[in-house]
Amino acid sequence: MTETIIGHRTTRVDGELKLTGKADYTSDHNLPNQAYGYPVPSTIACGKLLELDIDEARQAPGVIEIVHRGNFPQLQPSDNNPACGTAARLYRSPSTMAEQNKVGEVRLPFEDDGIHYEGQYIALVVADTFEHARAAARLVKARYEVHEAVPGLFSTDDEGEEAGDEAVSRGDPAGAYETAPVKLDQTYTIAMETHMAMEMHASIATWEDDRLTIYESTQGVVFQRNALAQIFGIPPEKVTVIAHYIGSGFGSKLFMWPHAVMTAVASRMVGRPVKTVLSRQQNFCNAGNRPASRQHVRMAADRDGKLLSIRHDSQNETSFIDSYTESIGSGTPRAYACDNVSVSQRRVQVNHGTPTSMRAPGEVSGSVALEIAMDELAIELGMDPLELRRKNFAERDPTADLPWSGNHLRECWDDASRRFGWEKRNPEIGSMRDGHEIIGWGMADATWEAMRSHCKARVELRADGKVQVACGTQDIGTGTYTIVAQTAAELTGVPLSRIEVKLGDSMLPAGPLSGGSMATATVLPAVAGATRDVIEQLKQIAIADGAPFAGKEADSLEFKNGELSDGSRSVSFVDILNAVPRGMVEGEASAAPGDEQDKFSFRSFGAHFVEIRWDPGISRLRVSRVVSTIDIGRAINPLTAKNQVEGAIVMGMGMGMFEETEYDPAGNIYNNNYADYVVPVHADIPDIEVELLDNPDYNFNEFGARGVGEIGITGMAAAISNAVYHATGKRIRDMPIKIADLID
Ligand code: MOS
């Protein structure tokens, strides 16, 4: 009997490698004769680079070369950069993943003398050791013309530019609002956040004639291969991007940043491999961020709580060199049944590095405003906030007039509220106490679009008994190695220990970005297709003259538990390959979404219930309990899937209570390190009780999986803010919530 592996808690197949330090992350690689790059950052945020004095640095010990505007080659900028925040549009674009080449910052390094944000690279020092490169980088002198910086969204009156393609409108939201009996009109803000991946961005580049190989901590080896090919004007086959293990990315590693281009140029200039590992400080400037945002929500309901109108108008920061759009209101038109809805988005240029996707980009920001607004409206109506949501459940996708493929939000509400004990909530502000502490209970919905894209995969059955699966996607720490191995194990009946998974190499069959929570739904169908193909190939080999099933029909054979059988006799694939003899047989497949998108709306839903404790005596705020129920279709591996939701909940706590990239008036970041940029640590993290419902979504793919990486962060900050209101009566609309906001 083939063991069912899919859907079971499976420990990570790469767990031992990680625990023993053998998993090779980018900066673990060292190539023979390698030199080291160290970037020189601009110390101003806005202005012009008038003069670069590299003489002293050039003479410093170990310095091999200094790459700068004066000696930088002419390159070709990447041309496929949709100004799309969530990247959802990119994922849905008709071209395959194999052809995408979006980059994080379109401007090529040193392209002109403009300085657009603090930390923008003005040079790269290349030396024989990291320490020499860093020491010499400090000797590079720059003279600037300093212009007044726009240090952030909240310090400018600029209304920004309308992102027209984000606008949504249905019904008559303004008219419905005017005549409605119950109204809300509030503004919400979220501070800029920076992805705090444990592993720094890093590139190690090496050239062999006109062939470039680059080790990169990336969420998209294929995207980066294509981008480098275009920028350097070489065919994609001549670029290899390798990322075997990634110490998370959260979006900051989806699209290539300038350090990779600089490093590849440096390597070509010095004729040696060059390794550049960004410092944490540089990670803050040049590798994306979640832009600060301001959201204006106007909402109206009738006296029974039926929503009559929602207007959600947002602004996000972008840089002066890009037009990054955060699709903040994109979830709003689908969140609740409401006939009159409008959404708009503007982007405001500030002197920050270009923003990029950060876990649940857009929708998570939108969920802060929308889900706090729902709580405010419930208070206004004198209704339980969960009841208000129930009243406005959308039976179909209101934007597309399509049925949901699977919307189990009501079961999420039921399950999570029951486990949390929501019915024991006393709605009166500050009424629930435990000793010194005031307890607050709040809730919010979670939601994320289910996306699927194109993928190729290859599977080999080998005479040594191994099954090797290969795909040019990557595992950013989420467990992709494990679920790919589970899939091959289930479909071949070969035990997990004999499945080898190759990912993180652009020479492998092109796979997707690890982003948008779409890798699972995208990759597994291709792996399954390739597995079926290799079984078919094996049958053909097995029925050839002299082979174990010579003369039989391929269709009469069945493959199970690693063996072919004709009903009376079973022969293992190893014996078949040895009999022929052959070292291996391989199968390949492509998989892509079909027309199901025209028939169903694919989204995932969930609910968070949060308890906070406010101790007014010592002004201490703590999240003390989180109970969440999420429906993601089928979890391929409930162990790693739950882990994703828990991690996202922790990140949502960061958004709600801690995280903020802070700029001084000159546009310089002053908390650009792990000590001052506060993220939740173990002491901040309470019991997190996550349940995943199991409602396989077979409309989406044969495994019924919709993806799980991002949904957990949506709604979390709002649920915390709602709980804080319940405890303290203070309605905090600006994230992160600060203790100062709670002190009278
Ligand atoms: Mo995710 S922000 O798509 O890495």
XYZ file of C-alpha atoms and ligand atoms in Angstrom:
748
model
C 0.000 0.000 0.000
C 1.241 3.442 -0.875
C 1.455 5.477 2.281
C -0.399 8.767 2.176
C 2.236 11.375 2.747
C 0.567 14.452 1.359
C -1.508 16.082 4.054
C 0.570 14.621 6.857
C 2.854 16.362 9.292
C 6.257 15.700 7.796
C 9.410 17.031 9.385
C 11.660 18.999 7.082
C 13.758 16.855 4.804
C 16.501 19.488 5.089
C 16.209 19.787 8.857
C 19.376 17.854 9.599
C 21.396 19.862 7.078
C 20.209 23.054 8.700
C 20.813 21.887 12.246
C 24.307 20.675 11.441
C 25.236 23.810 9.533
C 25.626 21.937 6.266
C 22.893 23.735 4.385
C 24.797 26.028 2.036
C 23.439 29.551 2.249
C 24.788 32.116 -0.192
C 27.548 33.588 1.914
C 28.741 30.089 2.875
C 30.158 29.777 -0.626
C 33.744 30.751 -1.242
C 35.273 30.417 -4.686
C 38.979 30.005 -5.456
C 40.829 33.320 -5.718
C 37.759 35.180 -4.528
C 37.904 38.910 -3.860
C 35.523 40.840 -1.637
C 33.262 43.725 -2.500
C 32.169 46.334 0.008
C 29.701 48.991 -1.084
C 30.212 52.645 -0.312
C 26.886 54.216 0.662
C 25.820 57.785 0.123
C 25.631 59.638 3.421
C 23.022 62.077 2.162
C 19.462 61.279 1.143
C 18.921 63.823 -1.588
C 21.182 65.782 -3.877
C 24.037 65.265 -6.294
C 27.334 63.528 -6.152
C 29.769 66.267 -7.217
C 33.057 64.525 -6.701
C 34.319 61.141 -5.631
C 37.850 60.998 -4.276
C 39.109 57.423 -4.341
C 42.863 58.074 -4.270
C 43.436 57.252 -0.630
C 41.171 54.213 -0.740
C 42.947 52.995 -3.889
C 46.262 52.964 -1.957
C 44.838 51.134 1.060
C 46.089 47.611 1.828
C 44.656 44.840 -0.294
C 42.576 47.041 -2.579
C 42.240 45.610 -6.071
C 39.727 47.896 -7.730
C 37.158 50.533 -6.974
C 34.057 50.385 -9.100
C 32.245 53.690 -9.520
C 30.479 55.869 -12.007
C 33.704 56.797 -13.782
C 34.601 53.226 -14.742
C 31.232 51.501 -14.749
C 30.302 49.903 -18.064
C 27.275 50.783 -20.133
C 24.528 48.276 -19.308
C 20.990 47.745 -20.448
C 18.297 48.432 -17.829
C 15.715 45.748 -17.201
C 12.532 46.612 -19.073
C 9.795 44.503 -17.533
C 8.890 46.313 -14.376
C 5.185 46.641 -13.914
C 4.566 49.267 -11.263
C 2.620 46.775 -9.270
C 2.900 46.385 -5.565
C 1.312 43.068 -4.841
C 2.964 41.558 -7.880
C -0.323 39.752 -8.353
C -0.652 41.269 -11.762
C 2.806 40.049 -12.602
C 1.999 36.521 -11.522
C -1.099 36.519 -13.671
C 0.631 37.900 -16.731
C 0.406 35.635 -19.744
C 4.137 35.170 -20.143
C 5.633 32.335 -18.194
C 7.809 32.618 -15.122
C 10.658 31.527 -17.370
C 10.538 34.898 -19.135
C 10.100 37.294 -16.232
C 12.901 39.661 -15.334
C 11.520 42.235 -12.941
C 14.103 43.873 -10.682
C 13.760 45.664 -7.349
C 15.363 48.925 -8.441
C 15.221 49.759 -12.125
C 17.954 52.394 -11.982
C 21.315 50.824 -12.745
C 24.088 51.429 -10.213
C 25.902 54.770 -10.701
C 23.635 55.595 -13.630
C 23.794 59.335 -13.027
C 25.031 61.737 -10.358
C 21.672 61.938 -8.598
C 21.363 60.814 -4.995
C 17.834 59.729 -4.206
C 18.071 58.054 -0.801
C 20.511 57.523 2.007
C 22.749 54.540 1.412
C 22.465 54.645 -2.371
C 25.685 53.106 -3.643
C 28.319 55.526 -4.880
C 31.131 52.976 -5.240
C 32.112 49.381 -4.599
C 35.548 48.693 -3.178
C 37.063 45.353 -4.178
C 39.872 43.989 -2.039
C 41.595 40.738 -1.133
C 39.717 40.382 2.154
C 36.401 41.551 3.508
C 38.155 43.598 6.185
C 40.405 45.344 3.675
C 37.457 46.165 1.464
C 35.488 47.561 4.386
C 38.410 49.600 5.696
C 39.108 51.063 2.273
C 35.425 51.836 1.713
C 35.665 54.200 4.681
C 38.458 56.102 2.946
C 36.384 56.939 -0.116
C 35.485 60.623 0.075
C 32.475 62.125 -1.571
C 31.488 65.762 -2.084
C 27.773 66.345 -2.459
C 25.379 69.068 -3.353
C 22.783 68.567 -0.662
C 19.133 69.162 -1.459
C 16.310 69.214 1.011
C 15.051 65.668 1.457
C 11.505 64.431 1.685
C 12.104 62.189 4.685
C 8.815 60.333 4.467
C 5.115 60.287 3.687
C 4.167 61.885 6.985
C 6.407 64.892 6.457
C 5.140 66.021 3.077
C 1.951 67.623 1.829
C 2.441 66.061 -1.575
C -0.747 64.200 -2.437
C 1.129 62.020 -4.882
C 0.267 60.541 -8.221
C -2.856 58.483 -8.792
C -2.216 54.829 -9.621
C -5.132 54.584 -12.017
C -5.075 50.839 -12.535
C -5.654 50.274 -8.832
C -8.959 52.128 -8.839
C -12.127 50.106 -8.299
C -15.643 51.405 -8.117
C -19.081 49.865 -7.971
C -22.452 51.302 -7.196
C -22.731 54.801 -5.765
C -20.540 54.880 -2.650
C -20.748 58.650 -2.161
C -24.533 58.766 -2.545
C -25.091 55.760 -0.296
C -22.849 57.289 2.341
C -24.729 60.588 2.368
C -28.063 59.027 3.178
C -26.857 56.288 5.523
C -27.823 56.433 9.214
C -24.492 55.192 10.636
C -21.168 56.475 9.354
C -17.481 56.319 9.954
C -14.798 58.585 8.484
C -11.295 57.919 9.750
C -7.663 57.980 8.693
C -5.197 55.217 9.473
C -1.442 55.142 9.042
C 1.236 52.489 9.032
C 4.911 53.217 9.504
C 7.495 52.064 7.008
C 8.798 48.620 7.780
C 11.945 46.855 6.672
C 12.191 43.126 5.973
C 14.374 41.715 8.707
C 15.437 38.442 7.126
C 18.071 36.755 9.265
C 20.251 36.160 6.225
C 21.752 39.250 4.651
C 21.514 39.934 0.965
C 24.640 38.638 -0.703
C 26.083 37.964 -4.156
C 29.081 35.948 -5.241
C 29.723 36.436 -8.931
C 32.168 34.749 -11.228
C 32.706 34.842 -14.992
C 34.086 32.195 -17.283
C 34.500 33.954 -20.604
C 31.019 35.335 -21.184
C 29.299 32.963 -18.761
C 28.162 34.437 -15.462
C 27.501 32.360 -12.364
C 26.126 34.121 -9.336
C 25.229 32.817 -5.904
C 22.489 35.019 -4.549
C 20.108 34.976 -1.643
C 17.047 35.263 -3.839
C 13.399 34.265 -3.911
C 13.608 33.950 -7.696
C 16.615 32.348 -9.368
C 14.901 32.398 -12.766
C 13.810 36.034 -12.532
C 17.314 37.059 -11.566
C 18.878 35.002 -14.339
C 16.675 36.768 -16.876
C 17.327 40.190 -15.393
C 21.095 39.698 -15.423
C 20.986 38.341 -18.978
C 19.187 41.428 -20.139
C 21.298 43.875 -18.182
C 24.559 42.350 -19.431
C 23.236 41.660 -22.923
C 23.947 37.928 -22.855
C 21.632 34.971 -23.494
C 19.861 33.607 -20.385
C 21.538 30.217 -20.901
C 24.816 31.921 -20.102
C 23.720 33.038 -16.653
C 23.385 30.713 -13.681
C 21.829 31.899 -10.446
C 22.153 29.649 -7.421
C 20.264 29.857 -4.138
C 20.194 26.464 -2.439
C 19.076 27.795 0.932
C 17.658 31.160 1.834
C 17.445 32.580 5.330
C 14.018 33.992 4.505
C 13.147 36.944 2.336
C 9.595 38.098 3.113
C 9.582 39.746 -0.315
C 12.872 41.617 -0.076
C 14.553 38.932 -2.166
C 11.886 38.554 -4.863
C 13.539 40.921 -7.316
C 17.201 41.696 -7.861
C 18.794 44.714 -6.190
C 21.760 46.767 -7.418
C 24.392 45.007 -5.288
C 24.131 41.961 -7.556
C 24.750 44.019 -10.702
C 27.681 45.838 -9.071
C 29.187 42.570 -7.920
C 28.895 40.959 -11.346
C 30.506 44.023 -12.942
C 33.285 44.009 -10.353
C 34.012 40.356 -10.987
C 34.314 40.958 -14.704
C 36.573 43.966 -14.120
C 39.005 42.214 -11.788
C 38.829 38.825 -13.510
C 38.153 37.014 -10.236
C 35.120 35.885 -8.304
C 33.790 38.687 -6.109
C 31.734 38.209 -2.975
C 29.608 41.027 -1.593
C 27.643 40.553 1.607
C 25.550 43.540 2.600
C 25.664 44.737 6.157
C 22.443 45.003 8.136
C 22.662 48.795 7.690
C 22.849 48.412 3.918
C 19.951 45.968 4.007
C 17.851 48.841 5.321
C 18.630 51.144 2.403
C 18.976 49.174 -0.792
C 16.821 46.102 -0.569
C 13.232 47.236 -0.350
C 10.805 48.045 2.403
C 7.108 48.054 3.118
C 6.307 51.671 2.358
C 4.598 53.843 4.915
C 0.945 54.342 4.089
C -2.011 56.550 4.895
C -5.542 55.292 4.409
C -8.772 57.216 4.448
C -11.772 55.001 5.079
C -15.349 56.141 4.851
C -17.875 53.493 5.675
C -21.601 53.476 6.249
C -24.186 50.981 7.421
C -27.863 50.772 8.181
C -29.019 50.403 11.789
C -28.899 46.598 11.517
C -25.260 46.706 10.519
C -25.663 46.028 6.831
C -22.838 47.770 5.008
C -24.101 50.414 2.601
C -20.891 52.062 1.464
C -17.121 51.644 1.686
C -14.635 54.125 0.297
C -11.004 53.244 0.823
C -8.467 55.795 -0.445
C -4.814 55.109 0.183
C -1.399 56.602 -0.331
C 1.918 54.810 -0.250
C 5.478 55.996 -0.434
C 7.636 55.292 -3.405
C 11.146 56.443 -4.248
C 12.106 59.224 -6.629
C 13.490 56.645 -9.054
C 10.603 54.214 -9.258
C 6.835 54.138 -9.182
C 6.172 51.360 -6.704
C 2.476 50.942 -6.003
C 1.189 49.195 -2.929
C -2.229 47.772 -3.761
C -3.593 48.648 -0.355
C -7.298 48.542 -1.073
C -7.164 45.493 -3.298
C -8.829 43.248 -0.741
C -11.523 45.745 0.226
C -14.009 45.216 -2.627
C -14.050 41.483 -1.884
C -14.001 41.541 1.881
C -17.695 42.045 2.563
C -21.006 42.132 0.785
C -21.545 45.787 -0.021
C -23.066 47.255 -3.164
C -21.288 50.582 -3.085
C -17.529 50.407 -2.915
C -14.636 52.439 -4.223
C -10.901 52.061 -3.850
C -8.127 54.360 -4.938
C -4.388 54.410 -4.576
C -1.819 57.187 -4.847
C 1.940 57.023 -4.576
C 4.051 59.763 -3.079
C 7.733 60.153 -3.858
C 10.046 60.360 -0.871
C 13.792 60.018 -0.354
C 13.708 56.362 0.571
C 14.989 53.358 -1.302
C 12.415 51.818 -3.619
C 9.805 49.806 -1.686
C 8.981 46.264 -2.635
C 6.638 43.458 -1.710
C 6.698 42.615 1.977
C 4.653 39.687 3.230
C 1.048 40.075 2.053
C 1.957 43.341 0.317
C -0.899 45.780 0.032
C -3.640 43.682 1.527
C -2.054 43.486 4.946
C -1.875 47.272 5.069
C -5.433 47.502 3.811
C -6.567 45.022 6.439
C -5.308 47.305 9.199
C -7.657 50.107 8.197
C -10.588 48.009 7.066
C -10.611 45.680 10.071
C -10.168 48.471 12.606
C -12.913 50.398 10.818
C -15.226 47.387 11.117
C -14.561 47.327 14.844
C -15.286 51.046 15.120
C -18.484 50.627 13.162
C -19.560 47.745 15.404
C -19.072 49.949 18.482
C -21.055 52.713 16.770
C -23.853 50.224 16.099
C -23.645 48.702 19.571
C -23.014 45.366 17.922
C -20.577 42.572 18.538
C -17.764 42.981 15.994
C -17.984 39.336 14.963
C -21.729 39.691 14.504
C -21.180 42.696 12.241
C -18.884 40.646 10.076
C -21.324 37.762 9.937
C -24.015 40.166 8.776
C -21.884 41.208 5.857
C -20.509 37.890 4.711
C -20.047 37.903 0.936
C -21.697 34.803 -0.508
C -19.968 35.328 -3.845
C -16.988 37.376 -4.932
C -18.678 40.758 -5.253
C -16.065 42.054 -7.693
C -16.269 39.383 -10.335
C -19.732 37.920 -9.885
C -18.042 34.576 -9.496
C -18.623 31.927 -6.880
C -15.848 31.433 -4.371
C -13.983 28.271 -5.076
C -13.972 27.693 -1.355
C -14.879 30.296 1.220
C -14.923 28.824 4.701
C -14.698 32.113 6.544
C -17.801 31.313 8.599
C -16.246 28.068 9.790
C -13.087 30.000 10.649
C -15.156 32.439 12.722
C -16.994 29.583 14.436
C -13.919 27.539 15.167
C -11.638 30.343 16.339
C -14.279 32.144 18.420
C -15.232 28.879 20.125
C -11.644 27.986 20.939
C -10.987 31.547 22.117
C -14.120 31.712 24.255
C -15.402 34.868 22.547
C -18.917 34.391 23.925
C -17.520 35.188 27.381
C -16.433 38.637 26.219
C -17.924 41.512 28.145
C -18.151 44.268 25.535
C -17.830 47.062 28.080
C -14.507 48.871 27.753
C -11.997 47.971 30.447
C -14.417 45.587 32.112
C -12.308 42.442 31.947
C -9.571 42.373 34.530
C -7.033 40.044 36.027
C -5.292 41.578 39.018
C -3.405 44.667 37.895
C -4.061 43.938 34.293
C -6.886 45.003 32.057
C -7.714 42.410 29.452
C -8.774 43.319 25.945
C -10.267 40.970 23.380
C -10.304 41.851 19.705
C -10.712 40.052 16.433
C -10.190 40.578 12.741
C -10.457 38.667 9.499
C -7.514 37.416 7.486
C -7.566 36.974 3.731
C -5.210 36.540 0.808
C -5.695 35.861 -2.843
C -4.780 32.388 -4.069
C -2.397 32.625 -6.980
C -0.930 30.044 -9.253
C 1.556 30.408 -12.077
C 3.601 28.476 -14.624
C 6.149 25.833 -13.716
C 8.305 23.108 -15.188
C 9.798 20.190 -13.334
C 11.885 17.104 -13.992
C 11.868 13.764 -12.203
C 14.498 11.049 -12.556
C 14.264 7.459 -11.428
C 17.822 6.273 -10.906
C 19.411 2.863 -10.940
C 20.845 3.579 -7.491
C 17.289 3.576 -6.146
C 16.974 7.341 -5.761
C 14.228 9.495 -7.151
C 15.450 12.966 -8.004
C 13.054 15.865 -8.455
C 14.344 19.120 -9.934
C 12.695 22.502 -10.261
C 14.072 25.996 -10.700
C 12.129 27.416 -7.800
C 13.626 27.760 -4.330
C 12.899 27.099 -0.677
C 12.984 30.361 1.262
C 12.625 28.510 4.532
C 8.974 27.664 4.078
C 9.447 23.952 3.460
C 9.355 23.668 -0.330
C 12.027 20.941 -0.341
C 9.825 18.925 1.975
C 6.517 19.238 0.134
C 8.163 18.488 -3.211
C 9.688 15.366 -1.674
C 6.302 14.431 -0.174
C 4.668 14.729 -3.579
C 7.234 12.528 -5.294
C 7.127 10.026 -2.439
C 3.367 9.797 -2.570
C 3.164 9.388 -6.340
C 6.008 6.865 -6.624
C 5.613 5.003 -3.351
C 9.333 5.434 -2.808
C 10.157 6.388 0.789
C 11.043 10.016 1.543
C 14.565 9.012 2.458
C 15.217 8.016 -1.148
C 13.784 11.203 -2.672
C 16.309 13.866 -3.577
C 15.063 17.357 -4.308
C 17.073 19.872 -6.316
C 15.935 23.474 -6.119
C 17.527 26.902 -6.199
C 19.395 26.750 -9.483
C 18.331 28.603 -12.605
C 19.683 25.800 -14.812
C 16.868 23.567 -13.564
C 13.479 23.558 -15.335
C 12.028 27.029 -14.787
C 9.979 27.378 -11.623
C 8.218 30.282 -9.966
C 9.234 32.973 -7.560
C 8.843 31.937 -3.972
C 6.350 34.703 -3.393
C 2.716 35.591 -3.348
C 1.981 32.356 -1.467
C 1.855 30.674 -4.839
C 4.852 28.326 -4.880
C 3.011 25.274 -3.546
C 0.046 25.534 -5.902
C 2.368 26.275 -8.804
C 5.151 23.747 -8.269
C 3.360 20.606 -7.103
C 1.247 20.086 -10.240
C 4.434 20.253 -12.334
C 6.182 17.791 -10.029
C 3.188 15.487 -10.257
C 3.151 15.772 -14.042
C 6.853 15.000 -14.280
C 6.419 12.034 -11.934
C 3.634 10.623 -14.080
C 5.755 11.221 -17.153
C 8.751 9.368 -15.742
C 6.527 6.431 -14.811
C 5.306 6.365 -18.400
C 8.891 6.462 -19.665
C 9.779 3.607 -17.322
C 6.931 1.523 -18.705
C 8.217 2.064 -22.238
C 11.646 0.887 -21.175
C 10.175 -2.080 -19.335
C 8.274 -3.439 -22.345
C 11.142 -3.167 -24.818
C 12.831 -6.303 -26.130
C 14.879 -7.990 -23.469
C 13.334 -5.910 -20.665
C 11.419 -7.487 -17.757
C 7.987 -6.855 -19.307
C 8.959 -7.393 -22.945
C 5.927 -7.827 -25.151
C 3.397 -6.420 -22.667
C 1.241 -3.359 -23.248
C 2.424 -0.304 -21.320
C -1.168 0.321 -20.234
C -1.388 -3.077 -18.619
C 1.364 -2.179 -16.168
C 0.831 -0.431 -12.903
C 3.400 1.505 -10.887
C 3.170 1.251 -7.114
C 5.609 1.350 -4.251
C 8.480 1.919 -6.643
C 7.596 -1.168 -8.665
C 5.988 -1.953 -11.982
C 3.497 -4.752 -11.912
C 1.545 -6.644 -14.557
C -0.763 -8.151 -11.980
C 1.188 -11.325 -11.439
C 4.717 -10.035 -11.074
C 6.309 -6.862 -9.689
C 9.738 -5.525 -10.611
C 11.321 -2.528 -8.933
C 12.384 0.404 -11.075
C 15.954 -0.299 -9.998
C 15.790 -3.842 -11.377
C 14.186 -2.621 -14.577
C 16.909 -0.008 -15.115
C 19.626 -2.564 -14.314
C 18.130 -5.125 -16.678
C 18.113 -2.755 -19.634
C 20.724 -1.488 -18.520
C 20.391 2.246 -17.931
C 21.546 4.601 -15.218
C 18.253 6.442 -15.076
C 15.074 7.433 -16.788
C 13.689 10.939 -16.713
C 10.349 12.614 -17.095
C 9.410 16.251 -17.494
C 6.258 18.296 -17.307
C 4.937 21.829 -17.450
C 1.941 22.945 -15.469
C -0.026 26.148 -15.690
C -3.337 27.499 -14.503
C -6.239 26.761 -16.826
C -9.575 28.459 -17.310
C -10.645 27.840 -13.714
C -9.921 31.518 -13.019
C -12.906 32.365 -15.220
C -15.209 30.110 -13.232
C -14.217 30.727 -9.633
C -12.728 33.331 -7.404
C -9.820 31.846 -5.484
C -9.079 33.308 -2.084
C -8.202 32.068 1.335
C -9.856 33.301 4.500
C -9.294 33.122 8.202
C -9.929 34.808 11.521
C -7.692 35.997 14.340
C -8.845 36.385 17.936
C -6.389 38.245 20.136
C -6.136 38.856 23.846
C -3.994 41.696 25.117
C -3.137 42.655 28.669
C -2.581 46.270 29.619
C -1.009 46.957 32.968
C -1.629 50.671 33.546
C 0.540 50.724 36.676
C 3.714 50.010 34.750
C 2.419 50.897 31.263
C 2.996 47.412 29.928
C 1.194 46.109 26.877
C 1.423 42.447 25.982
C -0.332 40.190 23.539
C -1.191 37.280 25.797
C -3.078 34.926 23.495
C -3.760 34.468 19.805
C -6.276 31.984 18.459
C -6.503 31.764 14.689
C -8.312 29.548 12.256
C -7.285 29.666 8.647
C -8.609 27.891 5.596
C -6.015 27.365 2.903
C -7.699 24.485 1.141
C -5.553 21.477 1.867
C -2.310 21.780 3.783
C 0.240 19.582 1.991
C 2.248 19.531 5.194
C 0.297 20.760 8.227
C 3.528 21.047 10.208
C 5.247 23.531 7.914
C 1.949 25.183 6.943
C 1.062 25.946 10.555
C 4.576 27.177 11.068
C 4.028 29.688 8.263
C 0.873 31.009 9.889
C 2.534 31.253 13.299
C 5.459 33.143 11.809
C 3.126 35.489 9.980
C 1.185 36.129 13.188
C 4.432 37.087 14.897
C 5.187 39.417 12.004
C 1.710 40.906 12.394
C 2.529 41.576 16.025
C 5.603 43.403 14.775
C 3.472 45.531 12.487
C 0.962 46.255 15.230
C 3.304 46.934 18.122
C 6.944 47.339 17.215
C 8.209 47.735 13.690
C 9.034 51.114 12.274
C 11.919 52.250 10.110
C 12.655 55.717 11.434
C 14.153 58.591 9.470
C 15.574 61.848 10.713
C 14.549 65.083 8.974
C 17.528 64.825 6.621
C 16.291 61.441 5.415
C 18.785 59.238 7.255
C 17.600 56.085 8.980
C 18.510 56.104 12.624
C 17.371 52.653 13.720
C 19.074 50.634 11.008
C 20.059 47.664 13.151
C 18.513 44.744 14.989
C 18.806 46.495 18.332
C 16.874 49.628 17.457
C 14.493 48.281 14.832
C 12.299 46.329 17.186
C 10.808 43.016 16.124
C 8.927 40.642 18.406
C 11.228 38.295 20.268
C 10.341 35.171 22.190
C 9.505 37.128 25.327
C 6.886 39.095 23.356
C 5.252 36.075 21.808
C 2.329 34.429 23.578
C 0.632 31.126 23.000
C -0.386 31.072 19.382
C -3.059 28.505 18.682
C -3.481 28.013 14.962
C -5.920 25.594 13.399
C -6.020 24.947 9.692
C -9.308 23.773 8.293
C -9.110 21.025 5.729
C -11.249 21.860 2.718
C -9.255 20.781 -0.325
C -9.753 23.201 -3.210
C -9.646 20.849 -6.171
C -10.820 23.591 -8.520
C -7.442 25.194 -7.982
C -5.168 22.204 -8.521
C -5.169 18.451 -8.099
C -3.792 18.747 -4.577
C -6.389 21.202 -3.371
C -3.739 23.535 -1.929
C -4.043 27.311 -2.057
C -0.796 28.461 -0.385
C -0.161 29.712 3.110
C 2.802 32.075 3.410
C 1.058 35.406 3.708
C -2.510 35.106 4.963
C -1.494 34.851 8.620
C -0.168 38.395 8.798
C -3.328 39.988 7.408
C -5.687 41.288 10.050
C -3.275 40.722 12.937
C -2.336 44.337 13.641
C -6.021 45.293 13.465
C -7.016 42.530 15.878
C -4.398 43.821 18.332
C -5.579 47.404 17.963
C -9.188 46.285 18.444
C -8.210 44.395 21.589
C -6.329 47.443 22.872
C -9.467 49.518 22.395
C -11.530 46.978 24.296
C -9.115 47.173 27.208
C -8.288 50.860 27.262
C -10.907 52.743 25.265
C -8.059 54.188 23.197
C -8.595 53.756 19.487
C -5.163 53.544 17.918
C -5.235 54.111 14.170
C -1.507 54.554 13.653
C 0.684 51.477 13.485
C 2.717 50.502 15.354
C 0.820 51.140 18.571
C 3.105 52.901 21.012
C 2.983 52.836 24.781
C 2.851 56.646 24.679
C -0.479 56.351 22.838
C -1.936 54.495 25.810
C -0.759 56.715 28.629
C -3.187 59.378 29.788
Mo 6.132 37.522 -0.590
S 6.001 39.505 -0.085
O 5.402 37.566 -2.124
O 7.792 37.180 -0.617
